[in-house]
Coordinates of N, CA and C and ligand atoms in Angstrom, one line a residue:
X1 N -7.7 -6.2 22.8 CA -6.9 -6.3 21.6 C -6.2 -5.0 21.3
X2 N -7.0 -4.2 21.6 CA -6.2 -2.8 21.2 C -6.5 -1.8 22.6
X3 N -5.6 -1.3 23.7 CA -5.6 -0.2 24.3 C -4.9 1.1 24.1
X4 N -5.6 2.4 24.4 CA -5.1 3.5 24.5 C -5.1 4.2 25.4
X5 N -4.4 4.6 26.3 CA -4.2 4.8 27.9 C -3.7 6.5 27.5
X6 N -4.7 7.7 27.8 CA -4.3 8.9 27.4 C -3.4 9.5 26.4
X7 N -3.5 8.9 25.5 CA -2.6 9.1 24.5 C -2.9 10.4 23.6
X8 N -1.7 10.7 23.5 CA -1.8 12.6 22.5 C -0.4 12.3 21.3
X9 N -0.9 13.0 20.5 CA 0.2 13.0 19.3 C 0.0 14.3 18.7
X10 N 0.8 15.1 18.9 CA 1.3 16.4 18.0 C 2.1 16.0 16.9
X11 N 1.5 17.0 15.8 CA 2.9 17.3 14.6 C 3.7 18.5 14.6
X12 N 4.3 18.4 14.1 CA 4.8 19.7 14.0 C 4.2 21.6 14.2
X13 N 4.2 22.4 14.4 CA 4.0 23.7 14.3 C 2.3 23.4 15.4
X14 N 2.6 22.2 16.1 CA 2.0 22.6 17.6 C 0.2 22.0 16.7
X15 N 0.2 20.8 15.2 CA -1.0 20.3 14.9 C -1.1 19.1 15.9
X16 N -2.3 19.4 16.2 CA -2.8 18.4 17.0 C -3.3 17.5 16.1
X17 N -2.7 16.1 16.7 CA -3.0 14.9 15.7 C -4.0 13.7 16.7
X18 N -3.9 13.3 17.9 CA -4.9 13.2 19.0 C -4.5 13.6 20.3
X19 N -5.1 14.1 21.1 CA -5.5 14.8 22.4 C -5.6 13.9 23.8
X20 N -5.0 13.4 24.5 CA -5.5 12.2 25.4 C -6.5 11.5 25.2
X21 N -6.5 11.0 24.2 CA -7.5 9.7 23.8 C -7.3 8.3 24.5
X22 N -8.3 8.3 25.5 CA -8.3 6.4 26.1 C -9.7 5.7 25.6
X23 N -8.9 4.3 25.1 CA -9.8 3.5 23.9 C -9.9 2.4 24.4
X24 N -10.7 1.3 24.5 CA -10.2 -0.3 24.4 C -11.2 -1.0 23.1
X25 N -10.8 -1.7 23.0 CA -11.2 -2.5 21.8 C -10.9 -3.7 22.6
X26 N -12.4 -4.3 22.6 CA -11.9 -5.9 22.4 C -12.1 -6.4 21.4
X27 N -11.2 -7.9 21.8 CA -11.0 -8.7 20.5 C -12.4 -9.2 20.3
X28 N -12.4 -9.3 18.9 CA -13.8 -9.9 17.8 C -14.6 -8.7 18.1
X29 N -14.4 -7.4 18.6 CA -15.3 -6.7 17.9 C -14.3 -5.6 16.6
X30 N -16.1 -4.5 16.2 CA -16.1 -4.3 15.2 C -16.4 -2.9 15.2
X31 N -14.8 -1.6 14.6 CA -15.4 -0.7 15.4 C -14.9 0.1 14.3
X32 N -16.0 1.0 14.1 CA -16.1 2.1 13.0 C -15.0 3.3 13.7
X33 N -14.1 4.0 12.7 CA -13.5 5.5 13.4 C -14.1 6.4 13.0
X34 N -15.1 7.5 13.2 CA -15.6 8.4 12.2 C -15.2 9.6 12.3
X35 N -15.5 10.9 12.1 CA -14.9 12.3 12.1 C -14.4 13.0 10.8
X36 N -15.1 14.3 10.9 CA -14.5 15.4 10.2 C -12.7 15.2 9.6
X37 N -12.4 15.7 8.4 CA -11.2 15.5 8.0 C -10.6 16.7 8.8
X38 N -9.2 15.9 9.5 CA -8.6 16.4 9.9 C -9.2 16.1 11.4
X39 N -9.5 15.5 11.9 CA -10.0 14.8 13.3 C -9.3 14.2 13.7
X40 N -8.1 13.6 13.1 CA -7.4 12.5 13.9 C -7.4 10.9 13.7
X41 N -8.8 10.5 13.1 CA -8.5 9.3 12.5 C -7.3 8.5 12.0
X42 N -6.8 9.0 11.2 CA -5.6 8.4 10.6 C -4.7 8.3 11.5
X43 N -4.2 9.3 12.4 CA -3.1 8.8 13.4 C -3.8 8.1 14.2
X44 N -4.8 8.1 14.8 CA -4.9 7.3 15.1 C -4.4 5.6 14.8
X45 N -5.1 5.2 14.0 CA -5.1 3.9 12.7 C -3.2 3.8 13.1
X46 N -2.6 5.2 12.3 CA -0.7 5.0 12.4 C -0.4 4.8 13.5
X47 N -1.0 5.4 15.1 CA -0.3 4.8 15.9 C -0.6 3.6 16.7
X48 N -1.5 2.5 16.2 CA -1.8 1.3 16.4 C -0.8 0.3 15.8
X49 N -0.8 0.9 14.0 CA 0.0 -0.3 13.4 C 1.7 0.3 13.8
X50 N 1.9 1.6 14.7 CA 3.1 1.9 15.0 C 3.8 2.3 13.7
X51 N 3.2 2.8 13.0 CA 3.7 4.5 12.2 C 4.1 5.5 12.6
X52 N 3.2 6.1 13.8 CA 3.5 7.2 14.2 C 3.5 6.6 15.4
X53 N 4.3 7.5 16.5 CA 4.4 7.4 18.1 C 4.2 8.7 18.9
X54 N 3.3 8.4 19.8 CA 2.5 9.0 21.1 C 4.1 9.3 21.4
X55 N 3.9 11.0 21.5 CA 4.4 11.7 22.6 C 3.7 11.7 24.6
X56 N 2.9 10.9 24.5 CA 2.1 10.7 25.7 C 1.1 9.5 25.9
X57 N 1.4 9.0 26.9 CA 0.2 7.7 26.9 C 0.6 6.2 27.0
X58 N 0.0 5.6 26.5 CA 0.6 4.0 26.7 C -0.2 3.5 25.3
X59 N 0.3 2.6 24.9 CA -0.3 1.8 23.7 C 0.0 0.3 23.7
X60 N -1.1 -0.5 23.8 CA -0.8 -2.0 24.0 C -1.7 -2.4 23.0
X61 N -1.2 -3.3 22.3 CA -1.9 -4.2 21.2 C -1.7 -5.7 21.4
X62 N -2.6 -6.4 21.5 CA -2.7 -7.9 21.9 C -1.9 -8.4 23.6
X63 N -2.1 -7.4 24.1 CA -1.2 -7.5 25.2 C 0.7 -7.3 25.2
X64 N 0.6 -6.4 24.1 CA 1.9 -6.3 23.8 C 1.9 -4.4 24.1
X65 N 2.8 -3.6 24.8 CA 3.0 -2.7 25.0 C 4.3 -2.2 23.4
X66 N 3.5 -1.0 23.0 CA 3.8 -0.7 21.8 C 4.6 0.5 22.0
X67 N 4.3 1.7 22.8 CA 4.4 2.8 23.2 C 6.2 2.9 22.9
X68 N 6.8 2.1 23.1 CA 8.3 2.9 22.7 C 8.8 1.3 22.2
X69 N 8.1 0.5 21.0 CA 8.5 -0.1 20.1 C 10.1 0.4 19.9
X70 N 10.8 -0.4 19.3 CA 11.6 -0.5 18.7 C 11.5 -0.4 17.1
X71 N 12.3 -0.3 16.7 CA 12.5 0.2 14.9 C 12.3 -1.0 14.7
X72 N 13.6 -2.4 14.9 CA 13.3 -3.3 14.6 C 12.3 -4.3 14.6
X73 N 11.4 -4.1 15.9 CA 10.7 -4.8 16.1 C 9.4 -4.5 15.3
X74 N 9.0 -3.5 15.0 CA 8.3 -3.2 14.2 C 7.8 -4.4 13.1
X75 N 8.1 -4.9 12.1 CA 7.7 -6.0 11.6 C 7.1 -7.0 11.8
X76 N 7.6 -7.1 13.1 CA 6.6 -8.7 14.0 C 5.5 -8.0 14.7
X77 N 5.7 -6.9 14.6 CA 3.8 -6.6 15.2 C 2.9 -5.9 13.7
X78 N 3.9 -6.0 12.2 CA 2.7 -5.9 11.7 C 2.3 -7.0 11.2
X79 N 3.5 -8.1 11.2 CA 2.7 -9.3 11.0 C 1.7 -10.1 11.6
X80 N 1.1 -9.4 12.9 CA 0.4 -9.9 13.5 C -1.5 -8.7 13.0
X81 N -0.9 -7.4 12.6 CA -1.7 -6.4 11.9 C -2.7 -6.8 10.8
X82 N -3.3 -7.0 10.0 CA -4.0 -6.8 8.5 C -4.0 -5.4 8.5
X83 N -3.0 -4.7 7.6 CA -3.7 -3.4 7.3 C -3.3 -3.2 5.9
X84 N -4.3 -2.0 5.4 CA -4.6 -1.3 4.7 C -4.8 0.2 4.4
X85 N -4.3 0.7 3.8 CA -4.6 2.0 4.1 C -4.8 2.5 2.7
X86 N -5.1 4.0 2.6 CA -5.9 4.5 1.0 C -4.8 4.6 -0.1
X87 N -3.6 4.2 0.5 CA -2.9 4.8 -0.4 C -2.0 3.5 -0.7
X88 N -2.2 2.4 -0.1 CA -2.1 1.6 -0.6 C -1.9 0.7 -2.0
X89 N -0.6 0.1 -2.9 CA -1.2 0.1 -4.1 C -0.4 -1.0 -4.7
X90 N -1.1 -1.6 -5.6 CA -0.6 -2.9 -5.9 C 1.1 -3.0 -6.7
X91 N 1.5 -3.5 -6.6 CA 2.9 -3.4 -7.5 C 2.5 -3.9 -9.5
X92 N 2.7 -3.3 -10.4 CA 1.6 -2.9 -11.4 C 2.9 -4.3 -12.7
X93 N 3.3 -4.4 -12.0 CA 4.4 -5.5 -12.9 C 4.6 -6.7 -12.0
X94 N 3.8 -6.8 -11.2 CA 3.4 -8.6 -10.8 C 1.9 -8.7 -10.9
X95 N 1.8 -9.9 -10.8 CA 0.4 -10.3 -11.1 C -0.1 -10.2 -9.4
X96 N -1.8 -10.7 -9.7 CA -2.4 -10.9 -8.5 C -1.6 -11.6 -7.5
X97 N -1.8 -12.8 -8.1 CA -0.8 -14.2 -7.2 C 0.4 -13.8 -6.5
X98 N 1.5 -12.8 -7.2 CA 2.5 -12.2 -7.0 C 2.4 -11.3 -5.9
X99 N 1.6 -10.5 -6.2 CA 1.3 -9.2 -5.0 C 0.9 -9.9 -3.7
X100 N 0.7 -10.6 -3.5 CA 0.0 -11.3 -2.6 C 0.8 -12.0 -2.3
X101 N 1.5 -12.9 -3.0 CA 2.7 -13.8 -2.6 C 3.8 -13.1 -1.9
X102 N 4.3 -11.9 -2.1 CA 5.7 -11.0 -1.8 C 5.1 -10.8 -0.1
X103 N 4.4 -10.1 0.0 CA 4.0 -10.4 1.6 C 5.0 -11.6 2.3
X104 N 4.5 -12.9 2.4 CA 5.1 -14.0 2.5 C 6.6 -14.4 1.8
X105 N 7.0 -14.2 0.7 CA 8.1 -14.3 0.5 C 9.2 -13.5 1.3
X106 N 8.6 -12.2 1.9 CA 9.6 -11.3 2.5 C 10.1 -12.1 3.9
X107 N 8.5 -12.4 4.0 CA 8.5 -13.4 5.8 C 9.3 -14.7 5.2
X108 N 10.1 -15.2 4.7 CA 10.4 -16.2 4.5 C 10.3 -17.9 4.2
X109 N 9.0 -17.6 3.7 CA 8.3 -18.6 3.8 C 8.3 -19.4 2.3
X110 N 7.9 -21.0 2.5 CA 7.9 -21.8 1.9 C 7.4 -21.3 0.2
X111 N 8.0 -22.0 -0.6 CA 7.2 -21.7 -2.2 C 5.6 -22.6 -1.8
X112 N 5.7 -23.4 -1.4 CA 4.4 -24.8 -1.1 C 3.5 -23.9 -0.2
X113 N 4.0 -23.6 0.9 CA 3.4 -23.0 1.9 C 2.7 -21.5 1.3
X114 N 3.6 -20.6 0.4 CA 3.3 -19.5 0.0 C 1.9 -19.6 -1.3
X115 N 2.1 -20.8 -2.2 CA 1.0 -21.3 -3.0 C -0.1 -21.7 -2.1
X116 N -0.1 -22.3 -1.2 CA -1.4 -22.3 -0.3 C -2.3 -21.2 0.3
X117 N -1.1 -20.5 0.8 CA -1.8 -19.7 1.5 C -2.2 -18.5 0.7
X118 N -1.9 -18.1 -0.4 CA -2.3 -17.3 -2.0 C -3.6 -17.8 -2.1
X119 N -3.5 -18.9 -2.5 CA -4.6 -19.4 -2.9 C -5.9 -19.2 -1.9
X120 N -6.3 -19.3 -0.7 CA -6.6 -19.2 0.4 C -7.1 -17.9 0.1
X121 N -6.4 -16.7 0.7 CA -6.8 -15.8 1.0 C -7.2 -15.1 -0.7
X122 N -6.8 -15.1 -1.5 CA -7.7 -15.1 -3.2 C -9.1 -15.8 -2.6
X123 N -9.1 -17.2 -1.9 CA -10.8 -17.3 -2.3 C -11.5 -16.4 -1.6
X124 N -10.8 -16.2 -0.3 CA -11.8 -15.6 0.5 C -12.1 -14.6 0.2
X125 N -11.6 -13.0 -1.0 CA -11.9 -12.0 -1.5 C -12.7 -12.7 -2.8
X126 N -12.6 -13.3 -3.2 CA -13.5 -14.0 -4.6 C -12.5 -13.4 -5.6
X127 N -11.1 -13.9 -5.8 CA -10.2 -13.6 -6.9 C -9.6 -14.6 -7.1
X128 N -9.8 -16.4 -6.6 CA -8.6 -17.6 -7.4 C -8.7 -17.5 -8.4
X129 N -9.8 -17.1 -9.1 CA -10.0 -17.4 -11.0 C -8.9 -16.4 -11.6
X130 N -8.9 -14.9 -10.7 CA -8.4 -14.0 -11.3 C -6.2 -13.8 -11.1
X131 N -6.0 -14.9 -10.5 CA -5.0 -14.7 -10.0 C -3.4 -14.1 -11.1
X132 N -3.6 -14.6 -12.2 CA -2.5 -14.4 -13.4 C -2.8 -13.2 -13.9
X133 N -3.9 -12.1 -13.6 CA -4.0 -11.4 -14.3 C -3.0 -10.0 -13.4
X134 N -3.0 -9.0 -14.6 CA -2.0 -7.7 -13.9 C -2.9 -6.8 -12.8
X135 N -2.7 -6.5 -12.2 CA -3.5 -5.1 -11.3 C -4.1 -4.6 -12.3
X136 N -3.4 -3.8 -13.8 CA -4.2 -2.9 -14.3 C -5.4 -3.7 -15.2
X137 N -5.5 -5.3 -15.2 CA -6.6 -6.3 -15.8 C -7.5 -6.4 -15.1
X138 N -7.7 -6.0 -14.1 CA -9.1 -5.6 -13.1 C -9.5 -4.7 -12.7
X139 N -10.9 -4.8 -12.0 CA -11.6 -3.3 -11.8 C -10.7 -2.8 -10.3
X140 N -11.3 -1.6 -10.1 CA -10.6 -0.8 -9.0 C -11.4 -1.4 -7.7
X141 N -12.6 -1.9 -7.9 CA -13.0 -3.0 -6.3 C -12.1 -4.0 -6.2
X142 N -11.7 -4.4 -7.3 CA -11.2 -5.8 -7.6 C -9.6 -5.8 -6.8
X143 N -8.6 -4.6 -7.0 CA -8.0 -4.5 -7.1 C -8.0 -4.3 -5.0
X144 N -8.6 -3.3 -4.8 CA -8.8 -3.2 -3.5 C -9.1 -4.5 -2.6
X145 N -9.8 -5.6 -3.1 CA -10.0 -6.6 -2.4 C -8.4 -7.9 -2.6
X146 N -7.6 -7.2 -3.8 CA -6.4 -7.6 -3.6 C -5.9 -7.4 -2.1
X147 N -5.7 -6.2 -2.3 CA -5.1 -5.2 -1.1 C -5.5 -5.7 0.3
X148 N -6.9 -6.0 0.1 CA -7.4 -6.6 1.6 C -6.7 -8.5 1.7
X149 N -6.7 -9.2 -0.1 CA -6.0 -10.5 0.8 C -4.8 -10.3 1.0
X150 N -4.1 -9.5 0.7 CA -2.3 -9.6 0.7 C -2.2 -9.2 2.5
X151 N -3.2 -8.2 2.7 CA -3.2 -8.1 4.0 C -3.5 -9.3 5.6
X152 N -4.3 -10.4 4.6 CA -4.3 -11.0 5.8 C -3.7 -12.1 5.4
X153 N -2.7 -12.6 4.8 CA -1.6 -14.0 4.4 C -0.8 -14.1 5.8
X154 N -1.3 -13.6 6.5 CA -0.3 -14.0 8.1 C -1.3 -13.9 9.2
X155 N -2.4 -14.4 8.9 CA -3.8 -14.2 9.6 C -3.9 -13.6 10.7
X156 N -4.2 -12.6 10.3 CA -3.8 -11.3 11.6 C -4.9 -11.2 12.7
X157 N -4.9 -11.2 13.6 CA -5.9 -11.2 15.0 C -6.8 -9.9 15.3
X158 N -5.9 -8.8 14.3 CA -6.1 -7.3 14.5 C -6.2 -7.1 13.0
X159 N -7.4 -5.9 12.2 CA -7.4 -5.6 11.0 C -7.6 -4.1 11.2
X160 N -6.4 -3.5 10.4 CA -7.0 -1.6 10.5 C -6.9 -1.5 9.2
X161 N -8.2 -0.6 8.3 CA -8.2 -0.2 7.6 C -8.6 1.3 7.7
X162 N -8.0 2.0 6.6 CA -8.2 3.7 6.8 C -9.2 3.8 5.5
X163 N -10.0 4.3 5.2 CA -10.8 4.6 4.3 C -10.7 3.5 3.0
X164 N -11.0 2.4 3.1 CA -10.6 1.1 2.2 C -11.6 0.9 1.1
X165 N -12.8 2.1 1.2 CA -13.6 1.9 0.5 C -13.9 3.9 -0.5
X166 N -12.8 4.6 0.0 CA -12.5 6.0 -0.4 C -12.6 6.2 -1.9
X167 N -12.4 5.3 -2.8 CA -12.3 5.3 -4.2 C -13.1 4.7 -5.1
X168 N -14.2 4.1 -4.1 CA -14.9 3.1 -4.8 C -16.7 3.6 -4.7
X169 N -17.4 3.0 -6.0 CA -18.8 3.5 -5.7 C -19.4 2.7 -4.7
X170 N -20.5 2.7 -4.2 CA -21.4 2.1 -3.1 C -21.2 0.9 -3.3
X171 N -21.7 0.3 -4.7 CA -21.9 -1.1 -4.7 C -20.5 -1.6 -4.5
X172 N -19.5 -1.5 -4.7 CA -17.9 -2.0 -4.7 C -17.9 -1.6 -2.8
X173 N -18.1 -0.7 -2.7 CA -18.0 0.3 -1.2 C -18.5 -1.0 -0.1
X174 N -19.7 -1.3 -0.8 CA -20.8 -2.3 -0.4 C -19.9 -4.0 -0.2
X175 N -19.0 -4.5 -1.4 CA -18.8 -5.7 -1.4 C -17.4 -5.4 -0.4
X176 N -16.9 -4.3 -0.3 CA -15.4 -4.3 0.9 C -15.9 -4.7 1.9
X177 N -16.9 -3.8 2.4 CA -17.4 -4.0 3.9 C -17.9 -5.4 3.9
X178 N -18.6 -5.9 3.5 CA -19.1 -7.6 3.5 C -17.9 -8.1 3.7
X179 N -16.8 -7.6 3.2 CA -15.5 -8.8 3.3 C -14.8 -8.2 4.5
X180 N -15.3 -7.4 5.2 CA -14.9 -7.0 6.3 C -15.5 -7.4 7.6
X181 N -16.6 -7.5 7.1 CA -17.8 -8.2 7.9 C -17.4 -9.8 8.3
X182 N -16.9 -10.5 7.3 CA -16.9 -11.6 6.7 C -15.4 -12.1 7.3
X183 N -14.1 -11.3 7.5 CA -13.1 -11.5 8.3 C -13.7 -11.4 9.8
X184 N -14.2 -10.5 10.2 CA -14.6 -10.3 11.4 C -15.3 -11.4 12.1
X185 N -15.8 -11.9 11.0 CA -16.7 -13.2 11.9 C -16.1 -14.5 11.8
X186 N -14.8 -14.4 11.3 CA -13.7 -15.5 11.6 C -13.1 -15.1 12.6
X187 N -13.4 -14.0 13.2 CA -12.6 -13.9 14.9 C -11.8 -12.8 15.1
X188 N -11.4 -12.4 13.4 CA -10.5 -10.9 13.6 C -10.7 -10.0 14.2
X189 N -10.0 -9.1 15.0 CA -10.7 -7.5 15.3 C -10.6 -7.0 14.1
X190 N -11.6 -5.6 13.9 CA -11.6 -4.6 13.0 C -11.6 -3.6 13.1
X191 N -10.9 -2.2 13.2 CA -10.8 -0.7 12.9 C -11.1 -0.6 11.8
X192 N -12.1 0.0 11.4 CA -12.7 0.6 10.2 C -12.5 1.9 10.3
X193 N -11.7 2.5 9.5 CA -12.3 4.6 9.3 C -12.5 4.6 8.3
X194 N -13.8 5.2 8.3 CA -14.4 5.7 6.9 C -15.3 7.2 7.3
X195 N -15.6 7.7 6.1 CA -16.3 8.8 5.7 C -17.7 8.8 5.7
X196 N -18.1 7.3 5.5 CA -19.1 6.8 5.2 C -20.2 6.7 5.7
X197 N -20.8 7.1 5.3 CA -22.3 8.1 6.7 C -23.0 6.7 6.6
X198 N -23.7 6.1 4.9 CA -24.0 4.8 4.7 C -23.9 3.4 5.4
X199 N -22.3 3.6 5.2 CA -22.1 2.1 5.5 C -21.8 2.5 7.1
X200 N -21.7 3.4 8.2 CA -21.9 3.0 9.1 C -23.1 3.1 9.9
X201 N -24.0 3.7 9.1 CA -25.5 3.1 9.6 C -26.1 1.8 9.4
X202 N -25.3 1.5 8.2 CA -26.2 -0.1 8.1 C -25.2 -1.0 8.9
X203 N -24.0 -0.7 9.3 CA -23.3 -1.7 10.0 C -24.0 -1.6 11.5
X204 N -24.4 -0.7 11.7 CA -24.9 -0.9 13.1 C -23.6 -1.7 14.5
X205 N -22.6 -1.6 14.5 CA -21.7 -1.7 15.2 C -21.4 -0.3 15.7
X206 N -20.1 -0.8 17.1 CA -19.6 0.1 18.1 C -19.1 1.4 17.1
X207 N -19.6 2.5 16.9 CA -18.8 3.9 16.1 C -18.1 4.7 17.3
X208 N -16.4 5.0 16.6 CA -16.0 6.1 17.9 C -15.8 7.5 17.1
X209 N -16.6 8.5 17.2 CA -16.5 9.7 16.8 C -15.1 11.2 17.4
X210 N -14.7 11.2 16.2 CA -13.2 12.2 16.9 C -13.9 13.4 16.4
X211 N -13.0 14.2 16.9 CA -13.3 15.8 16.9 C -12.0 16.3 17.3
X212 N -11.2 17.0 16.5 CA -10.2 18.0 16.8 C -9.4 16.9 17.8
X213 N -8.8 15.5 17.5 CA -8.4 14.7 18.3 C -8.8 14.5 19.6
X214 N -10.1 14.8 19.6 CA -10.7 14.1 21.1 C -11.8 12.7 20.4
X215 N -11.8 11.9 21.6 CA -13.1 11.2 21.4 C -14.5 12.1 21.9
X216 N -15.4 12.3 20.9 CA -16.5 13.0 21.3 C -18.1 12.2 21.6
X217 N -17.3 11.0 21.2 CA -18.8 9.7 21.0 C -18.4 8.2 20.9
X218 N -18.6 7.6 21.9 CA -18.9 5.9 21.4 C -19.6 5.4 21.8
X219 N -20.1 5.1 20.6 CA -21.5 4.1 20.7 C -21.6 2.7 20.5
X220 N -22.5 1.8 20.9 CA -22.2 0.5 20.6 C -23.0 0.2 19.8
X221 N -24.2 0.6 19.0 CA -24.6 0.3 18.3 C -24.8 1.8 17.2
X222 N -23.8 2.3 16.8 CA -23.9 3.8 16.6 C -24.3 4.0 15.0
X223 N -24.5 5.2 15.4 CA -24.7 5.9 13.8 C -23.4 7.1 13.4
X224 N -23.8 7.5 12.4 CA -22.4 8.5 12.1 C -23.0 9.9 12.4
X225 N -22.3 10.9 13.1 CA -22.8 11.8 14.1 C -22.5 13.2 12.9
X226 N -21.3 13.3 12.9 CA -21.3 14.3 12.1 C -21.5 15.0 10.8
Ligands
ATP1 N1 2.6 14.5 9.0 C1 1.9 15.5 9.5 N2 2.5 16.7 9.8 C2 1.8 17.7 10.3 N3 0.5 17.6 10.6 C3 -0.2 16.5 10.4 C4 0.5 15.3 9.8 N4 -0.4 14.4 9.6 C5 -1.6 14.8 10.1 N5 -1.4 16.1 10.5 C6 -2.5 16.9 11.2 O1 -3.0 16.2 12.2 C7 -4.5 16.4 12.3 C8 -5.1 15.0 12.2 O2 -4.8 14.4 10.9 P1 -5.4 13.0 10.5 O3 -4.6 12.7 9.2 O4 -5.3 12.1 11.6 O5 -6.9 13.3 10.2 P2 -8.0 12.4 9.5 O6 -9.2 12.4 10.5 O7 -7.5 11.1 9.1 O8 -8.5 13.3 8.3 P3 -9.0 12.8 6.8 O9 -10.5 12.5 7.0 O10 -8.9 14.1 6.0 O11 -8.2 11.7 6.4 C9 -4.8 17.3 11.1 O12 -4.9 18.6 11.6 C10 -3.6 17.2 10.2 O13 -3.4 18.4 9.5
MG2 MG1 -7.3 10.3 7.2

């Protein structure tokens, strides 16, 4: 589902953002990112959903070679994506139903077709009841598990999330991951990066540990190292 064939990405003034990193991910698993801030995670995560681009390497996602994407094309591979990231944030003058609908309205899609599949992905976070209310009429889990259905209204094969549970207490922290758990066992892949020393010991899934943009650890049934 997801390859990384030596891949390196610099920023500017010579920061190392990853180091020849080779990855594979297969599809329907479930794989934690972990590492010190400033390790690389997040570009990582960016240069999957094709944010950022590898000055070096190869990048294939679903069997699609990503590595010198196109600008335009960009959009049809993130509609095939679920992502999320921390900075992510609801638009605060539509309702639930709305936020979640504009996804789909952008892609073109049916009013009939767009009410279904709203509805749909609301149950599957536990929000149909809550659908007419504003962003700021819910809690901040609540709101986040918006963010996770808007993300998958184009039932994505691949899910990257960057720290999705960064803002929230354990118990909220606790109900993301279950819905993460909970897509994954409908077939999705998942990149998880988190912080979270907790939830990736109780997940007991594959953990890949960075360090100064190297891979320093993958485990398949791992714990959080650093
Ligand atoms: N836009 C940028 N310009 C310059 N350097 C950057 C940029 N983005 C990231 N970096 C640098 O690249 C390295 C890796 O950053 P990255 O954001 O991937 O880390 P991270 O593991 O996600 O950290 P955190 O846990 O704090 O989110 C860091 O040294 C960071 O300072
Ligand atoms: Mg980060």
């Amino acid at each position: 589902m997801v390859t990384l064939e030596h891949v390196s990405k610099h920023y500017q003034r010579k920061n190392v953002g990853l180091e020849d990193v080779s990855l594979q991910i297969l599809p329907g698993e479930f794989v934690s990112i972990v590492g010190q801030s400033g390790s690389g995670k997040t570009t990582l995560a960016k240069l999957i959903i094709a944010e950022e681009r590898p000055e070096r390497g190869r990048i294939v996602i679903g069997g699609w070679d990503i590595t010198r994407i196109k600008y335009g094309e960009i959009p049809t591979l993130r509609r095939q994506i679920g992502v999320v990231f921390q900075d992510f944030k609801l638009l605060p003058r539509k309702t639930i139903f709305e936020n979640v609908a504009f996804a789909l309205e952008v892609a073109g899609e049916s009013n009939a077709r767009i009410s279904s599949v709203v509805a749909q992905v609301l149950k599957i976070v536990g929000l149909e009841k809550k659908m007419d209310r504003y962003p700021d009429q819910i809690s901040g889990g609540e709101q986040q598990r918006v963010v996770i259905a808007r993300a998958l209204v184009h039932r994505p094969k691949l899910f990257v999330a960057d720290e999705p549970t960064g803002n929230l207490d354990s118990i909220n922290a606790q109900e993301i991951i279950s819905l993460l758990q909970k897509i994954n066992e409908f077939g999705t892949t998942v990149v998880l990066v988190t912080h979270n020393r907790e939830i990736v010991n109780m997940l007991k899934k594959r953990v890949v540990t960075l360090d100064h943009g190297h891979i320093i650890a993958d485990q398949k049934a791992g714990k959080y190292l650093l």
